[in-house]
Amino acid sequence: AVAEGKIYTFGGIAGVGNARRVLDVVEVFDPARDSWSSLPAMPIGNSNAGAAVIGSRIYLIGGKIKAGTNPSGAAISNVYVYNASTGTWDTGPSLNQDLTGLEACVLNNTIYAIGGASRGESFNSIEVLAPGADKWIIVQALQKGRTDHSCALLGQAIYVVGGASAPSLDGIEDTLEELTP
């Protein structure tokens, strides 16, 4: 995510097989100094979360956390908000469903959480968090469920590109959908 002229990275997965673990690391790249530095850890290790930025606030939406003996993690509905100005964490309203591999975009200060997967199923839902709202609202659906896709803004449209129609990344999608909220 980009906030206040710096690039922020959050979490991820390290290791393979039973040694896989979900990370809670936060790092920031400062282009003015051409250097990376570590920041205080996330409230909980997470990977595959959507990220959206409004002002200096970076929203980490859904994702995977370590769950019991599953080192790869389980999808969550949690939203954590990092304030790049103060270096502090807060919680935001949870999604309506547990999602990992979703994509997030911001259009007109409104966050769109698009698609994702949970419990072996890809979702076609789009959840919206409007400015000042305290809950996510499901507003429309993609033509088909997808996970691990990308989104881009062009004018007043959101374009959803690629991804997979199954959490196992089988069924690779080569489609583009235009959303005009």
mmCIF file with all atom_site columns, C-alpha atoms in Angstrom:
data_model
loop_
_atom_site.group_PDB
_atom_site.id
_atom_site.type_symbol
_atom_site.label_atom_id
_atom_site.label_alt_id
_atom_site.label_comp_id
_atom_site.label_asym_id
_atom_site.label_entity_id
_atom_site.label_seq_id
_atom_site.pdbx_PDB_ins_code
_atom_site.Cartn_x
_atom_site.Cartn_y
_atom_site.Cartn_z
_atom_site.occupancy
_atom_site.B_iso_or_equiv
_atom_site.pdbx_formal_charge
_atom_site.auth_seq_id
_atom_site.auth_comp_id
_atom_site.auth_asym_id
_atom_site.auth_atom_id
_atom_site.pdbx_PDB_model_num
ATOM 1   C CA . ALA A 1 1   ? 0.000   0.000   0.000   1.00 0.00 ? 1   ALA A CA 1
ATOM 2   C CA . VAL A 1 2   ? 1.141   3.586   -0.619  1.00 0.00 ? 2   VAL A CA 1
ATOM 3   C CA . ALA A 1 3   ? 0.503   6.260   2.022   1.00 0.00 ? 3   ALA A CA 1
ATOM 4   C CA . GLU A 1 4   ? 2.216   9.565   2.735   1.00 0.00 ? 4   GLU A CA 1
ATOM 5   C CA . GLY A 1 5   ? 4.740   8.989   -0.060  1.00 0.00 ? 5   GLY A CA 1
ATOM 6   C CA . LYS A 1 6   ? 5.969   5.634   1.265   1.00 0.00 ? 6   LYS A CA 1
ATOM 7   C CA . ILE A 1 7   ? 5.338   1.998   0.353   1.00 0.00 ? 7   ILE A CA 1
ATOM 8   C CA . TYR A 1 8   ? 4.067   -0.306  3.120   1.00 0.00 ? 8   TYR A CA 1
ATOM 9   C CA . THR A 1 9   ? 4.069   -4.110  3.150   1.00 0.00 ? 9   THR A CA 1
ATOM 10  C CA . PHE A 1 10  ? 2.136   -6.218  5.646   1.00 0.00 ? 10  PHE A CA 1
ATOM 11  C CA . GLY A 1 11  ? 2.413   -9.870  6.669   1.00 0.00 ? 11  GLY A CA 1
ATOM 12  C CA . GLY A 1 12  ? 2.711   -12.754 4.245   1.00 0.00 ? 12  GLY A CA 1
ATOM 13  C CA . ILE A 1 13  ? 3.712   -16.405 4.489   1.00 0.00 ? 13  ILE A CA 1
ATOM 14  C CA . ALA A 1 14  ? 7.189   -17.863 5.002   1.00 0.00 ? 14  ALA A CA 1
ATOM 15  C CA . GLY A 1 15  ? 8.421   -21.431 4.827   1.00 0.00 ? 15  GLY A CA 1
ATOM 16  C CA . VAL A 1 16  ? 7.104   -24.543 3.097   1.00 0.00 ? 16  VAL A CA 1
ATOM 17  C CA . GLY A 1 17  ? 5.027   -27.558 4.128   1.00 0.00 ? 17  GLY A CA 1
ATOM 18  C CA . ASN A 1 18  ? 4.573   -27.940 7.883   1.00 0.00 ? 18  ASN A CA 1
ATOM 19  C CA . ALA A 1 19  ? 7.124   -25.159 8.430   1.00 0.00 ? 19  ALA A CA 1
ATOM 20  C CA . ARG A 1 20  ? 4.834   -22.572 6.766   1.00 0.00 ? 20  ARG A CA 1
ATOM 21  C CA . ARG A 1 21  ? 3.858   -19.704 9.009   1.00 0.00 ? 21  ARG A CA 1
ATOM 22  C CA . VAL A 1 22  ? 1.775   -16.569 8.689   1.00 0.00 ? 22  VAL A CA 1
ATOM 23  C CA . LEU A 1 23  ? 3.833   -13.420 9.320   1.00 0.00 ? 23  LEU A CA 1
ATOM 24  C CA . ASP A 1 24  ? 3.009   -10.311 11.350  1.00 0.00 ? 24  ASP A CA 1
ATOM 25  C CA . VAL A 1 25  ? 5.808   -8.150  9.908   1.00 0.00 ? 25  VAL A CA 1
ATOM 26  C CA . VAL A 1 26  ? 5.357   -4.592  8.682   1.00 0.00 ? 26  VAL A CA 1
ATOM 27  C CA . GLU A 1 27  ? 7.975   -2.891  6.547   1.00 0.00 ? 27  GLU A CA 1
ATOM 28  C CA . VAL A 1 28  ? 8.084   0.501   4.871   1.00 0.00 ? 28  VAL A CA 1
ATOM 29  C CA . PHE A 1 29  ? 10.102  1.741   1.912   1.00 0.00 ? 29  PHE A CA 1
ATOM 30  C CA . ASP A 1 30  ? 11.055  5.420   1.906   1.00 0.00 ? 30  ASP A CA 1
ATOM 31  C CA . PRO A 1 31  ? 11.960  6.442   -1.663  1.00 0.00 ? 31  PRO A CA 1
ATOM 32  C CA . ALA A 1 32  ? 13.531  9.706   -0.440  1.00 0.00 ? 32  ALA A CA 1
ATOM 33  C CA . ARG A 1 33  ? 16.100  7.644   1.511   1.00 0.00 ? 33  ARG A CA 1
ATOM 34  C CA . ASP A 1 34  ? 16.061  4.643   -0.839  1.00 0.00 ? 34  ASP A CA 1
ATOM 35  C CA . SER A 1 35  ? 15.754  2.325   2.152   1.00 0.00 ? 35  SER A CA 1
ATOM 36  C CA . TRP A 1 36  ? 13.481  -0.182  3.878   1.00 0.00 ? 36  TRP A CA 1
ATOM 37  C CA . SER A 1 37  ? 12.810  -0.227  7.613   1.00 0.00 ? 37  SER A CA 1
ATOM 38  C CA . SER A 1 38  ? 10.798  -2.405  9.969   1.00 0.00 ? 38  SER A CA 1
ATOM 39  C CA . LEU A 1 39  ? 7.799   -1.098  11.880  1.00 0.00 ? 39  LEU A CA 1
ATOM 40  C CA . PRO A 1 40  ? 6.004   -2.544  14.927  1.00 0.00 ? 40  PRO A CA 1
ATOM 41  C CA . ALA A 1 41  ? 4.239   -5.849  14.195  1.00 0.00 ? 41  ALA A CA 1
ATOM 42  C CA . MET A 1 42  ? 0.648   -6.199  13.050  1.00 0.00 ? 42  MET A CA 1
ATOM 43  C CA . PRO A 1 43  ? -1.960  -7.016  15.722  1.00 0.00 ? 43  PRO A CA 1
ATOM 44  C CA . ILE A 1 44  ? -2.120  -10.555 14.260  1.00 0.00 ? 44  ILE A CA 1
ATOM 45  C CA . GLY A 1 45  ? -0.145  -12.329 11.540  1.00 0.00 ? 45  GLY A CA 1
ATOM 46  C CA . ASN A 1 46  ? -1.986  -12.181 8.214   1.00 0.00 ? 46  ASN A CA 1
ATOM 47  C CA . SER A 1 47  ? -1.514  -13.009 4.544   1.00 0.00 ? 47  SER A CA 1
ATOM 48  C CA . ASN A 1 48  ? -3.625  -12.551 1.403   1.00 0.00 ? 48  ASN A CA 1
ATOM 49  C CA . ALA A 1 49  ? -5.516  -9.558  2.810   1.00 0.00 ? 49  ALA A CA 1
ATOM 50  C CA . GLY A 1 50  ? -6.926  -6.838  0.607   1.00 0.00 ? 50  GLY A CA 1
ATOM 51  C CA . ALA A 1 51  ? -5.408  -3.395  1.163   1.00 0.00 ? 51  ALA A CA 1
ATOM 52  C CA . ALA A 1 52  ? -7.055  -0.023  0.629   1.00 0.00 ? 52  ALA A CA 1
ATOM 53  C CA . VAL A 1 53  ? -5.797  3.474   1.461   1.00 0.00 ? 53  VAL A CA 1
ATOM 54  C CA . ILE A 1 54  ? -7.821  6.533   2.411   1.00 0.00 ? 54  ILE A CA 1
ATOM 55  C CA . GLY A 1 55  ? -5.612  9.457   3.395   1.00 0.00 ? 55  GLY A CA 1
ATOM 56  C CA . SER A 1 56  ? -3.016  8.175   5.858   1.00 0.00 ? 56  SER A CA 1
ATOM 57  C CA . ARG A 1 57  ? -5.137  5.162   6.897   1.00 0.00 ? 57  ARG A CA 1
ATOM 58  C CA . ILE A 1 58  ? -4.323  1.742   5.390   1.00 0.00 ? 58  ILE A CA 1
ATOM 59  C CA . TYR A 1 59  ? -7.134  -0.807  5.675   1.00 0.00 ? 59  TYR A CA 1
ATOM 60  C CA . LEU A 1 60  ? -6.092  -4.486  5.742   1.00 0.00 ? 60  LEU A CA 1
ATOM 61  C CA . ILE A 1 61  ? -9.243  -6.396  4.874   1.00 0.00 ? 61  ILE A CA 1
ATOM 62  C CA . GLY A 1 62  ? -9.796  -10.100 5.515   1.00 0.00 ? 62  GLY A CA 1
ATOM 63  C CA . GLY A 1 63  ? -6.918  -12.417 4.690   1.00 0.00 ? 63  GLY A CA 1
ATOM 64  C CA . LYS A 1 64  ? -5.585  -15.561 6.371   1.00 0.00 ? 64  LYS A CA 1
ATOM 65  C CA . ILE A 1 65  ? -4.395  -16.128 9.893   1.00 0.00 ? 65  ILE A CA 1
ATOM 66  C CA . LYS A 1 66  ? -2.807  -19.234 11.394  1.00 0.00 ? 66  LYS A CA 1
ATOM 67  C CA . ALA A 1 67  ? -5.586  -21.532 12.537  1.00 0.00 ? 67  ALA A CA 1
ATOM 68  C CA . GLY A 1 68  ? -4.808  -24.385 14.923  1.00 0.00 ? 68  GLY A CA 1
ATOM 69  C CA . THR A 1 69  ? -2.558  -26.878 13.195  1.00 0.00 ? 69  THR A CA 1
ATOM 70  C CA . ASN A 1 70  ? -3.174  -25.393 9.731   1.00 0.00 ? 70  ASN A CA 1
ATOM 71  C CA . PRO A 1 71  ? 0.094   -23.501 9.043   1.00 0.00 ? 71  PRO A CA 1
ATOM 72  C CA . SER A 1 72  ? -1.317  -21.979 5.833   1.00 0.00 ? 72  SER A CA 1
ATOM 73  C CA . GLY A 1 73  ? -4.115  -20.291 7.744   1.00 0.00 ? 73  GLY A CA 1
ATOM 74  C CA . ALA A 1 74  ? -7.860  -19.800 7.658   1.00 0.00 ? 74  ALA A CA 1
ATOM 75  C CA . ALA A 1 75  ? -9.834  -16.922 6.113   1.00 0.00 ? 75  ALA A CA 1
ATOM 76  C CA . ILE A 1 76  ? -11.032 -14.125 8.393   1.00 0.00 ? 76  ILE A CA 1
ATOM 77  C CA . SER A 1 77  ? -13.492 -11.222 8.220   1.00 0.00 ? 77  SER A CA 1
ATOM 78  C CA . ASN A 1 78  ? -11.411 -8.876  10.393  1.00 0.00 ? 78  ASN A CA 1
ATOM 79  C CA . VAL A 1 79  ? -10.360 -5.408  9.265   1.00 0.00 ? 79  VAL A CA 1
ATOM 80  C CA . TYR A 1 80  ? -7.272  -3.779  10.764  1.00 0.00 ? 80  TYR A CA 1
ATOM 81  C CA . VAL A 1 81  ? -6.431  -0.136  10.106  1.00 0.00 ? 81  VAL A CA 1
ATOM 82  C CA . TYR A 1 82  ? -2.872  1.191   10.213  1.00 0.00 ? 82  TYR A CA 1
ATOM 83  C CA . ASN A 1 83  ? -2.464  4.950   10.585  1.00 0.00 ? 83  ASN A CA 1
ATOM 84  C CA . ALA A 1 84  ? 0.718   5.874   8.702   1.00 0.00 ? 84  ALA A CA 1
ATOM 85  C CA . SER A 1 85  ? 0.793   9.322   10.371  1.00 0.00 ? 85  SER A CA 1
ATOM 86  C CA . THR A 1 86  ? 0.819   8.017   13.936  1.00 0.00 ? 86  THR A CA 1
ATOM 87  C CA . GLY A 1 87  ? 2.147   4.465   13.483  1.00 0.00 ? 87  GLY A CA 1
ATOM 88  C CA . THR A 1 88  ? -0.811  3.041   15.397  1.00 0.00 ? 88  THR A CA 1
ATOM 89  C CA . TRP A 1 89  ? -3.302  0.229   14.733  1.00 0.00 ? 89  TRP A CA 1
ATOM 90  C CA . ASP A 1 90  ? -7.070  0.244   15.123  1.00 0.00 ? 90  ASP A CA 1
ATOM 91  C CA . THR A 1 91  ? -9.832  -2.147  14.141  1.00 0.00 ? 91  THR A CA 1
ATOM 92  C CA . GLY A 1 92  ? -12.461 -1.441  11.529  1.00 0.00 ? 92  GLY A CA 1
ATOM 93  C CA . PRO A 1 93  ? -15.852 -3.049  10.963  1.00 0.00 ? 93  PRO A CA 1
ATOM 94  C CA . SER A 1 94  ? -15.633 -6.728  10.013  1.00 0.00 ? 94  SER A CA 1
ATOM 95  C CA . LEU A 1 95  ? -16.695 -8.012  6.603   1.00 0.00 ? 95  LEU A CA 1
ATOM 96  C CA . ASN A 1 96  ? -19.959 -9.953  6.324   1.00 0.00 ? 96  ASN A CA 1
ATOM 97  C CA . GLN A 1 97  ? -18.033 -13.159 5.563   1.00 0.00 ? 97  GLN A CA 1
ATOM 98  C CA . ASP A 1 98  ? -14.558 -14.615 6.050   1.00 0.00 ? 98  ASP A CA 1
ATOM 99  C CA . LEU A 1 99  ? -12.495 -13.882 2.918   1.00 0.00 ? 99  LEU A CA 1
ATOM 100 C CA . THR A 1 100 ? -8.935  -14.349 1.731   1.00 0.00 ? 100 THR A CA 1
ATOM 101 C CA . GLY A 1 101 ? -7.483  -13.562 -1.684  1.00 0.00 ? 101 GLY A CA 1
ATOM 102 C CA . LEU A 1 102 ? -9.894  -10.661 -2.140  1.00 0.00 ? 102 LEU A CA 1
ATOM 103 C CA . GLU A 1 103 ? -8.954  -7.393  -3.826  1.00 0.00 ? 103 GLU A CA 1
ATOM 104 C CA . ALA A 1 104 ? -9.733  -3.935  -2.493  1.00 0.00 ? 104 ALA A CA 1
ATOM 105 C CA . CYS A 1 105 ? -10.089 -0.625  -4.330  1.00 0.00 ? 105 CYS A CA 1
ATOM 106 C CA . VAL A 1 106 ? -11.055 2.873   -3.243  1.00 0.00 ? 106 VAL A CA 1
ATOM 107 C CA . LEU A 1 107 ? -13.358 4.998   -5.384  1.00 0.00 ? 107 LEU A CA 1
ATOM 108 C CA . ASN A 1 108 ? -14.714 8.319   -4.086  1.00 0.00 ? 108 ASN A CA 1
ATOM 109 C CA . ASN A 1 109 ? -13.457 7.543   -0.531  1.00 0.00 ? 109 ASN A CA 1
ATOM 110 C CA . THR A 1 110 ? -15.512 4.326   -0.542  1.00 0.00 ? 110 THR A CA 1
ATOM 111 C CA . ILE A 1 111 ? -13.755 0.965   -0.091  1.00 0.00 ? 111 ILE A CA 1
ATOM 112 C CA . TYR A 1 112 ? -14.780 -1.940  -2.317  1.00 0.00 ? 112 TYR A CA 1
ATOM 113 C CA . ALA A 1 113 ? -13.826 -5.456  -1.134  1.00 0.00 ? 113 ALA A CA 1
ATOM 114 C CA . ILE A 1 114 ? -14.140 -7.609  -4.244  1.00 0.00 ? 114 ILE A CA 1
ATOM 115 C CA . GLY A 1 115 ? -14.412 -11.409 -4.454  1.00 0.00 ? 115 GLY A CA 1
ATOM 116 C CA . GLY A 1 116 ? -12.162 -13.702 -2.448  1.00 0.00 ? 116 GLY A CA 1
ATOM 117 C CA . ALA A 1 117 ? -12.407 -17.228 -1.095  1.00 0.00 ? 117 ALA A CA 1
ATOM 118 C CA . SER A 1 118 ? -13.167 -19.165 2.063   1.00 0.00 ? 118 SER A CA 1
ATOM 119 C CA . ARG A 1 119 ? -13.621 -22.825 3.011   1.00 0.00 ? 119 ARG A CA 1
ATOM 120 C CA . GLY A 1 120 ? -12.905 -24.062 -0.524  1.00 0.00 ? 120 GLY A CA 1
ATOM 121 C CA . GLU A 1 121 ? -15.305 -21.708 -2.298  1.00 0.00 ? 121 GLU A CA 1
ATOM 122 C CA . SER A 1 122 ? -14.668 -18.577 -4.393  1.00 0.00 ? 122 SER A CA 1
ATOM 123 C CA . PHE A 1 123 ? -17.112 -15.716 -3.884  1.00 0.00 ? 123 PHE A CA 1
ATOM 124 C CA . ASN A 1 124 ? -18.540 -13.239 -6.376  1.00 0.00 ? 124 ASN A CA 1
ATOM 125 C CA . SER A 1 125 ? -19.656 -10.741 -3.747  1.00 0.00 ? 125 SER A CA 1
ATOM 126 C CA . ILE A 1 126 ? -18.644 -7.095  -3.516  1.00 0.00 ? 126 ILE A CA 1
ATOM 127 C CA . GLU A 1 127 ? -18.770 -5.479  -0.086  1.00 0.00 ? 127 GLU A CA 1
ATOM 128 C CA . VAL A 1 128 ? -18.658 -1.715  0.369   1.00 0.00 ? 128 VAL A CA 1
ATOM 129 C CA . LEU A 1 129 ? -17.573 0.442   3.293   1.00 0.00 ? 129 LEU A CA 1
ATOM 130 C CA . ALA A 1 130 ? -18.770 4.014   2.768   1.00 0.00 ? 130 ALA A CA 1
ATOM 131 C CA . PRO A 1 131 ? -17.109 6.990   4.514   1.00 0.00 ? 131 PRO A CA 1
ATOM 132 C CA . GLY A 1 132 ? -18.113 7.102   8.178   1.00 0.00 ? 132 GLY A CA 1
ATOM 133 C CA . ALA A 1 133 ? -20.066 3.815   7.977   1.00 0.00 ? 133 ALA A CA 1
ATOM 134 C CA . ASP A 1 134 ? -19.797 1.247   10.743  1.00 0.00 ? 134 ASP A CA 1
ATOM 135 C CA . LYS A 1 135 ? -20.626 -1.815  8.642   1.00 0.00 ? 135 LYS A CA 1
ATOM 136 C CA . TRP A 1 136 ? -19.960 -3.318  5.231   1.00 0.00 ? 136 TRP A CA 1
ATOM 137 C CA . ILE A 1 137 ? -22.842 -3.620  2.775   1.00 0.00 ? 137 ILE A CA 1
ATOM 138 C CA . ILE A 1 138 ? -23.010 -6.166  -0.050  1.00 0.00 ? 138 ILE A CA 1
ATOM 139 C CA . VAL A 1 139 ? -23.881 -4.128  -3.142  1.00 0.00 ? 139 VAL A CA 1
ATOM 140 C CA . GLN A 1 140 ? -23.482 -6.267  -6.231  1.00 0.00 ? 140 GLN A CA 1
ATOM 141 C CA . ALA A 1 141 ? -21.826 -9.375  -7.559  1.00 0.00 ? 141 ALA A CA 1
ATOM 142 C CA . LEU A 1 142 ? -19.146 -10.296 -10.029 1.00 0.00 ? 142 LEU A CA 1
ATOM 143 C CA . GLN A 1 143 ? -20.194 -12.433 -12.985 1.00 0.00 ? 143 GLN A CA 1
ATOM 144 C CA . LYS A 1 144 ? -18.467 -15.382 -11.293 1.00 0.00 ? 144 LYS A CA 1
ATOM 145 C CA . GLY A 1 145 ? -16.559 -15.977 -8.090  1.00 0.00 ? 145 GLY A CA 1
ATOM 146 C CA . ARG A 1 146 ? -12.838 -15.295 -8.211  1.00 0.00 ? 146 ARG A CA 1
ATOM 147 C CA . THR A 1 147 ? -9.862  -15.129 -5.884  1.00 0.00 ? 147 THR A CA 1
ATOM 148 C CA . ASP A 1 148 ? -6.285  -13.832 -6.151  1.00 0.00 ? 148 ASP A CA 1
ATOM 149 C CA . HIS A 1 149 ? -7.266  -11.339 -8.859  1.00 0.00 ? 149 HIS A CA 1
ATOM 150 C CA . SER A 1 150 ? -6.341  -7.680  -9.397  1.00 0.00 ? 150 SER A CA 1
ATOM 151 C CA . CYS A 1 151 ? -8.337  -4.493  -9.653  1.00 0.00 ? 151 CYS A CA 1
ATOM 152 C CA . ALA A 1 152 ? -7.609  -1.133  -11.212 1.00 0.00 ? 152 ALA A CA 1
ATOM 153 C CA . LEU A 1 153 ? -9.417  2.192   -11.336 1.00 0.00 ? 153 LEU A CA 1
ATOM 154 C CA . LEU A 1 154 ? -10.015 4.101   -14.545 1.00 0.00 ? 154 LEU A CA 1
ATOM 155 C CA . GLY A 1 155 ? -12.279 7.128   -14.361 1.00 0.00 ? 155 GLY A CA 1
ATOM 156 C CA . GLN A 1 156 ? -15.346 6.150   -12.328 1.00 0.00 ? 156 GLN A CA 1
ATOM 157 C CA . ALA A 1 157 ? -15.051 2.424   -13.063 1.00 0.00 ? 157 ALA A CA 1
ATOM 158 C CA . ILE A 1 158 ? -13.355 -0.468  -11.268 1.00 0.00 ? 158 ILE A CA 1
ATOM 159 C CA . TYR A 1 159 ? -11.839 -3.150  -13.476 1.00 0.00 ? 159 TYR A CA 1
ATOM 160 C CA . VAL A 1 160 ? -11.403 -6.654  -12.053 1.00 0.00 ? 160 VAL A CA 1
ATOM 161 C CA . VAL A 1 161 ? -8.765  -8.692  -13.870 1.00 0.00 ? 161 VAL A CA 1
ATOM 162 C CA . GLY A 1 162 ? -7.815  -12.377 -13.828 1.00 0.00 ? 162 GLY A CA 1
ATOM 163 C CA . GLY A 1 163 ? -7.590  -14.501 -10.729 1.00 0.00 ? 163 GLY A CA 1
ATOM 164 C CA . ALA A 1 164 ? -8.925  -18.003 -10.241 1.00 0.00 ? 164 ALA A CA 1
ATOM 165 C CA . SER A 1 165 ? -12.436 -19.365 -9.963  1.00 0.00 ? 165 SER A CA 1
ATOM 166 C CA . ALA A 1 166 ? -11.326 -21.827 -7.254  1.00 0.00 ? 166 ALA A CA 1
ATOM 167 C CA . PRO A 1 167 ? -9.198  -21.234 -4.127  1.00 0.00 ? 167 PRO A CA 1
ATOM 168 C CA . SER A 1 168 ? -6.812  -23.971 -5.293  1.00 0.00 ? 168 SER A CA 1
ATOM 169 C CA . LEU A 1 169 ? -5.965  -21.632 -8.216  1.00 0.00 ? 169 LEU A CA 1
ATOM 170 C CA . ASP A 1 170 ? -7.432  -24.173 -10.630 1.00 0.00 ? 170 ASP A CA 1
ATOM 171 C CA . GLY A 1 171 ? -9.698  -22.530 -13.178 1.00 0.00 ? 171 GLY A CA 1
ATOM 172 C CA . ILE A 1 172 ? -7.492  -19.548 -13.980 1.00 0.00 ? 172 ILE A CA 1
ATOM 173 C CA . GLU A 1 173 ? -9.607  -16.626 -15.193 1.00 0.00 ? 173 GLU A CA 1
ATOM 174 C CA . ASP A 1 174 ? -8.528  -14.635 -18.241 1.00 0.00 ? 174 ASP A CA 1
ATOM 175 C CA . THR A 1 175 ? -11.482 -12.258 -18.048 1.00 0.00 ? 175 THR A CA 1
ATOM 176 C CA . LEU A 1 176 ? -11.922 -8.579  -17.312 1.00 0.00 ? 176 LEU A CA 1
ATOM 177 C CA . GLU A 1 177 ? -15.042 -7.201  -15.608 1.00 0.00 ? 177 GLU A CA 1
ATOM 178 C CA . GLU A 1 178 ? -15.975 -3.531  -15.503 1.00 0.00 ? 178 GLU A CA 1
ATOM 179 C CA . LEU A 1 179 ? -17.870 -2.368  -12.421 1.00 0.00 ? 179 LEU A CA 1
ATOM 180 C CA . THR A 1 180 ? -19.548 1.011   -12.399 1.00 0.00 ? 180 THR A CA 1
ATOM 181 C CA . PRO A 1 181 ? -20.773 1.529   -8.849  1.00 0.00 ? 181 PRO A CA 1
#
